CSV table of C-alpha atoms in Angstrom, one decimal:
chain,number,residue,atom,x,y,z
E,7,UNK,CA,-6.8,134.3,-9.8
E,8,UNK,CA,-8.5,133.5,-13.1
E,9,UNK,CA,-7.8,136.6,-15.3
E,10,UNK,CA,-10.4,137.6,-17.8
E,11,UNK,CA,-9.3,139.9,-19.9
E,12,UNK,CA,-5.0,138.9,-20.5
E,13,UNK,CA,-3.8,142.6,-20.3
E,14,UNK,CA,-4.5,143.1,-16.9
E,15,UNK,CA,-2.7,141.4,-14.3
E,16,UNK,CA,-3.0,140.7,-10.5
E,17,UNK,CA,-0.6,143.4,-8.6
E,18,UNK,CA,0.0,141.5,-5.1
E,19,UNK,CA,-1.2,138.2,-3.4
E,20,UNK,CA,-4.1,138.8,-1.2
E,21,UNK,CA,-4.7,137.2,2.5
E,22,UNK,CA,-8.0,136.9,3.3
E,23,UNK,CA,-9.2,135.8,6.9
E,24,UNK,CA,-12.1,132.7,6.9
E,25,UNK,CA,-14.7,133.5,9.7
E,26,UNK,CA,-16.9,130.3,10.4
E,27,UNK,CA,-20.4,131.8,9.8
E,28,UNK,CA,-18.9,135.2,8.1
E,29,UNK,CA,-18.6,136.2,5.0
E,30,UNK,CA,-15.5,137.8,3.3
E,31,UNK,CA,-15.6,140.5,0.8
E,32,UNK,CA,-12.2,140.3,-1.1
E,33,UNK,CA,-11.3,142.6,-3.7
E,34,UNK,CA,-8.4,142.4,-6.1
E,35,UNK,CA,-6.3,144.7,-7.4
E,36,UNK,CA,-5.5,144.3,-11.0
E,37,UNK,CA,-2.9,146.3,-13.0
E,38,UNK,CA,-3.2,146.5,-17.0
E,39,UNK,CA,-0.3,144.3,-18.7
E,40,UNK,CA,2.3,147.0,-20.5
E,41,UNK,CA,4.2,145.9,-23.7
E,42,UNK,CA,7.6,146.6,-24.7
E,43,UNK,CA,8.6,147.0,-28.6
E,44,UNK,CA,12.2,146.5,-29.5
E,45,UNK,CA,13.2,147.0,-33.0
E,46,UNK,CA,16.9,146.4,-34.3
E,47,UNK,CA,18.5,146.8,-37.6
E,48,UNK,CA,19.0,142.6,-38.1
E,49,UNK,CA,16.5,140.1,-38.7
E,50,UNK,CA,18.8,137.7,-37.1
E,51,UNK,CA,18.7,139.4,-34.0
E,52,UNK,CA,18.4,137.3,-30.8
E,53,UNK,CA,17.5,139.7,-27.3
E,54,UNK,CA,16.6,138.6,-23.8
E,55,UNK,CA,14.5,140.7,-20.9
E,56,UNK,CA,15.2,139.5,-17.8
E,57,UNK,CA,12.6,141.0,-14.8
E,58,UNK,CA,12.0,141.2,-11.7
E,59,UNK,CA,12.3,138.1,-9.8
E,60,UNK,CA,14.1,136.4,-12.3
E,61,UNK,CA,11.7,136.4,-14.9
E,62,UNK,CA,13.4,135.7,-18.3
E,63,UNK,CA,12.2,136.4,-22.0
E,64,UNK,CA,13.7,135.7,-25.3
E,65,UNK,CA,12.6,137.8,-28.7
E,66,UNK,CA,14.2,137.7,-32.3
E,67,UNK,CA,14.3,139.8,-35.0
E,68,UNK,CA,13.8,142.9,-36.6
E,69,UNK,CA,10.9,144.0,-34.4
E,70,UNK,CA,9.1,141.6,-31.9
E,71,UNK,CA,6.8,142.9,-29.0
E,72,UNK,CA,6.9,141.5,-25.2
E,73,UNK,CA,3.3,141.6,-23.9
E,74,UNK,CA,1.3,141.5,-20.7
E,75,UNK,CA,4.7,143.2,-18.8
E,76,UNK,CA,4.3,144.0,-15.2
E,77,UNK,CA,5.4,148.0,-14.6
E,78,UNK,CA,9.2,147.6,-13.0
E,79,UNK,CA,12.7,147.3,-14.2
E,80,UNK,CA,13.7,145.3,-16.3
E,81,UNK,CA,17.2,144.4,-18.2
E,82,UNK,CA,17.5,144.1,-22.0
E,83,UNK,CA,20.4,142.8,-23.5
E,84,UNK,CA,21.4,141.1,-27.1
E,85,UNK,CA,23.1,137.9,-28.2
E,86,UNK,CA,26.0,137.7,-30.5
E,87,UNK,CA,25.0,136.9,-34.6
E,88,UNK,CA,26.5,133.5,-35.3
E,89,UNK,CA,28.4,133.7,-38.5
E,90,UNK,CA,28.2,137.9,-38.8
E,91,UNK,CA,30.1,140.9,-37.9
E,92,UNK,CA,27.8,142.6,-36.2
E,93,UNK,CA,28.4,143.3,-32.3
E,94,UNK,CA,25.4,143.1,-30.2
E,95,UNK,CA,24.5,146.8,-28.5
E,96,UNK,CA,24.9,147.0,-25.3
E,97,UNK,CA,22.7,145.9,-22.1
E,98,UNK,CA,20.1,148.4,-21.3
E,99,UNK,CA,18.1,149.0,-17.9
E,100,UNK,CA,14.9,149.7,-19.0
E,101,UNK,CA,11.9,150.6,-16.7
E,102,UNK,CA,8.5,150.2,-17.5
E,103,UNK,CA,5.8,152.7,-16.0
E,104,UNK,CA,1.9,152.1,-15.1
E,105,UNK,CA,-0.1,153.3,-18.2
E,106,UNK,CA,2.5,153.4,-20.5
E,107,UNK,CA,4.2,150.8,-23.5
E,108,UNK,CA,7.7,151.3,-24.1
E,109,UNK,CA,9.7,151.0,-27.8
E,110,UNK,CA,13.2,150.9,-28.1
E,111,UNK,CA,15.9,150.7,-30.7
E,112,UNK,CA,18.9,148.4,-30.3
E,113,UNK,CA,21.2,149.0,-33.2
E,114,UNK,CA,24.0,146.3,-34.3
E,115,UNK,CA,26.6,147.6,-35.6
E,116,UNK,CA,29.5,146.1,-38.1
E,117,UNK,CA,32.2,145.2,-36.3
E,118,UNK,CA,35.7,143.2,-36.8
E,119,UNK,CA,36.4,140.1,-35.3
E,120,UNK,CA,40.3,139.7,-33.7
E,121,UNK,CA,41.3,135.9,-33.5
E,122,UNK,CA,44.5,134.9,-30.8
E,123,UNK,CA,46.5,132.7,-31.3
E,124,UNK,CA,48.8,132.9,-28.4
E,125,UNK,CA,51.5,129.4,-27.1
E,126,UNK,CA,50.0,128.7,-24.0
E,127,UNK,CA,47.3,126.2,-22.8
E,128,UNK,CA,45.5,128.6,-20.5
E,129,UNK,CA,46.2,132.5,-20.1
E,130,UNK,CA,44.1,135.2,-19.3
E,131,UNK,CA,42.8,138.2,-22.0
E,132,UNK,CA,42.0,141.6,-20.7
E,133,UNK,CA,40.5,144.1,-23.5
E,134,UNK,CA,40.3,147.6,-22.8
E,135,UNK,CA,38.1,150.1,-25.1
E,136,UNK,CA,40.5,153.0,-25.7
E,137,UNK,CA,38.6,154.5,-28.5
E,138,UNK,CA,35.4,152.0,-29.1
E,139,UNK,CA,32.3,151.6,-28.1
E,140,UNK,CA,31.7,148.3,-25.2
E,141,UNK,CA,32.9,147.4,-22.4
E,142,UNK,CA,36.3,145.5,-20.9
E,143,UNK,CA,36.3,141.9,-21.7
E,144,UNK,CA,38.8,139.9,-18.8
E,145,UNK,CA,38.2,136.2,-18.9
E,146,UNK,CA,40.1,133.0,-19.3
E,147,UNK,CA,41.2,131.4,-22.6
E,148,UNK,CA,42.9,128.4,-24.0
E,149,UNK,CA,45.4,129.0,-26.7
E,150,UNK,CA,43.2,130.2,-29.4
E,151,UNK,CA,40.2,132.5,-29.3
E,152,UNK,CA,38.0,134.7,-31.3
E,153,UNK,CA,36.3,138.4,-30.3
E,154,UNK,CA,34.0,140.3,-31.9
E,155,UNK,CA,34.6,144.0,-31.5
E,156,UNK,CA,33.3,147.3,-32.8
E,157,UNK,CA,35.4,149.5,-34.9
E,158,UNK,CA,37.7,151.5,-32.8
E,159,UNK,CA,41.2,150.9,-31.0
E,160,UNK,CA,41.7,148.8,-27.7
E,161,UNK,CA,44.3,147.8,-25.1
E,162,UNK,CA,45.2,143.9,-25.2
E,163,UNK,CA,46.6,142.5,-22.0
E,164,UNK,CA,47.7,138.6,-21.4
E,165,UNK,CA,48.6,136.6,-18.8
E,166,UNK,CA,49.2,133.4,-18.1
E,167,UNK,CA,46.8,131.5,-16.3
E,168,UNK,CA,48.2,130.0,-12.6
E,169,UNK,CA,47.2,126.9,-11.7
């Protein structure tokens, strides 16, 4: 489909039939593009939307608009400051309706960074929100590492890595 006006997209493929001698009548069905305003506190801010299908977008800074948005759900999540304390907000579903733009707030907030220094080559770190905002981190690490956290208490849990 060639699209005319940019807001309005095309909702499903078509199939059409070819008749030798016939004519075919086909008519599309076009939905209007939806946008989707997220505004943060940080002009250094770095967010993805990730859609249906695997469709991926990136936006930065204080306020930035995604445009021509098919309705559906979509994930929105934010990427870590370099150099800052801030700590990203957390992932949001957001779903976006027929007829309607969307704006949401996704607030950093000032956080601590804890750095490990622990005598092994590889172990394993489990960090459990007690009284904090975030989820559990459990991944692998290698001697040293450094995590960004939002101001509350949390459980710390190592192991060493098998293998």
């Amino acid at each position: 489909y060639k699209v005319l006006n940019p807001r309005y997209l095309p909702r499903n493929p078509d199939k059409v039939s070819v008749i030798q001698g016939h004519n075919s009548l086909l008519t599309p069905a076009f939905t209007e593009g939806r946008s989707l305003t997220v505004v943060t506190n940080s002009d250094d801010a770095v967010f993805f939307l990730k859609g249906q299908g695997g469709a991926s977008f990136k936006g930065e800074g204080k306020e930035f608009t995604f445009s021509n948005l098919s309705p559906g759900s979509y994930i929105l999540s934010f990427g870590v400051i370099p150099k800052s304390l801030f700590v990203p907000p957390k992932e949001e579903k957001i779903t976006l309706h027929a007829g309607s733009d969307m704006r949401v707030q996704g607030l950093y907030v000032t956080g601590g960074k804890v750095l490990i220094s622990a005598p092994v080559d590889k172990g394993k770190i489990k960090i459990e929100p007690l009284s904090a905002s975030g989820s559990a981190i459990d991944e692998d690490f290698s001697g040293t590492a450094a995590y960004m956290l939002a101001p509350g208490r949390y459980r710390l849990t190592f192991s060493s890595a098998q293998g």
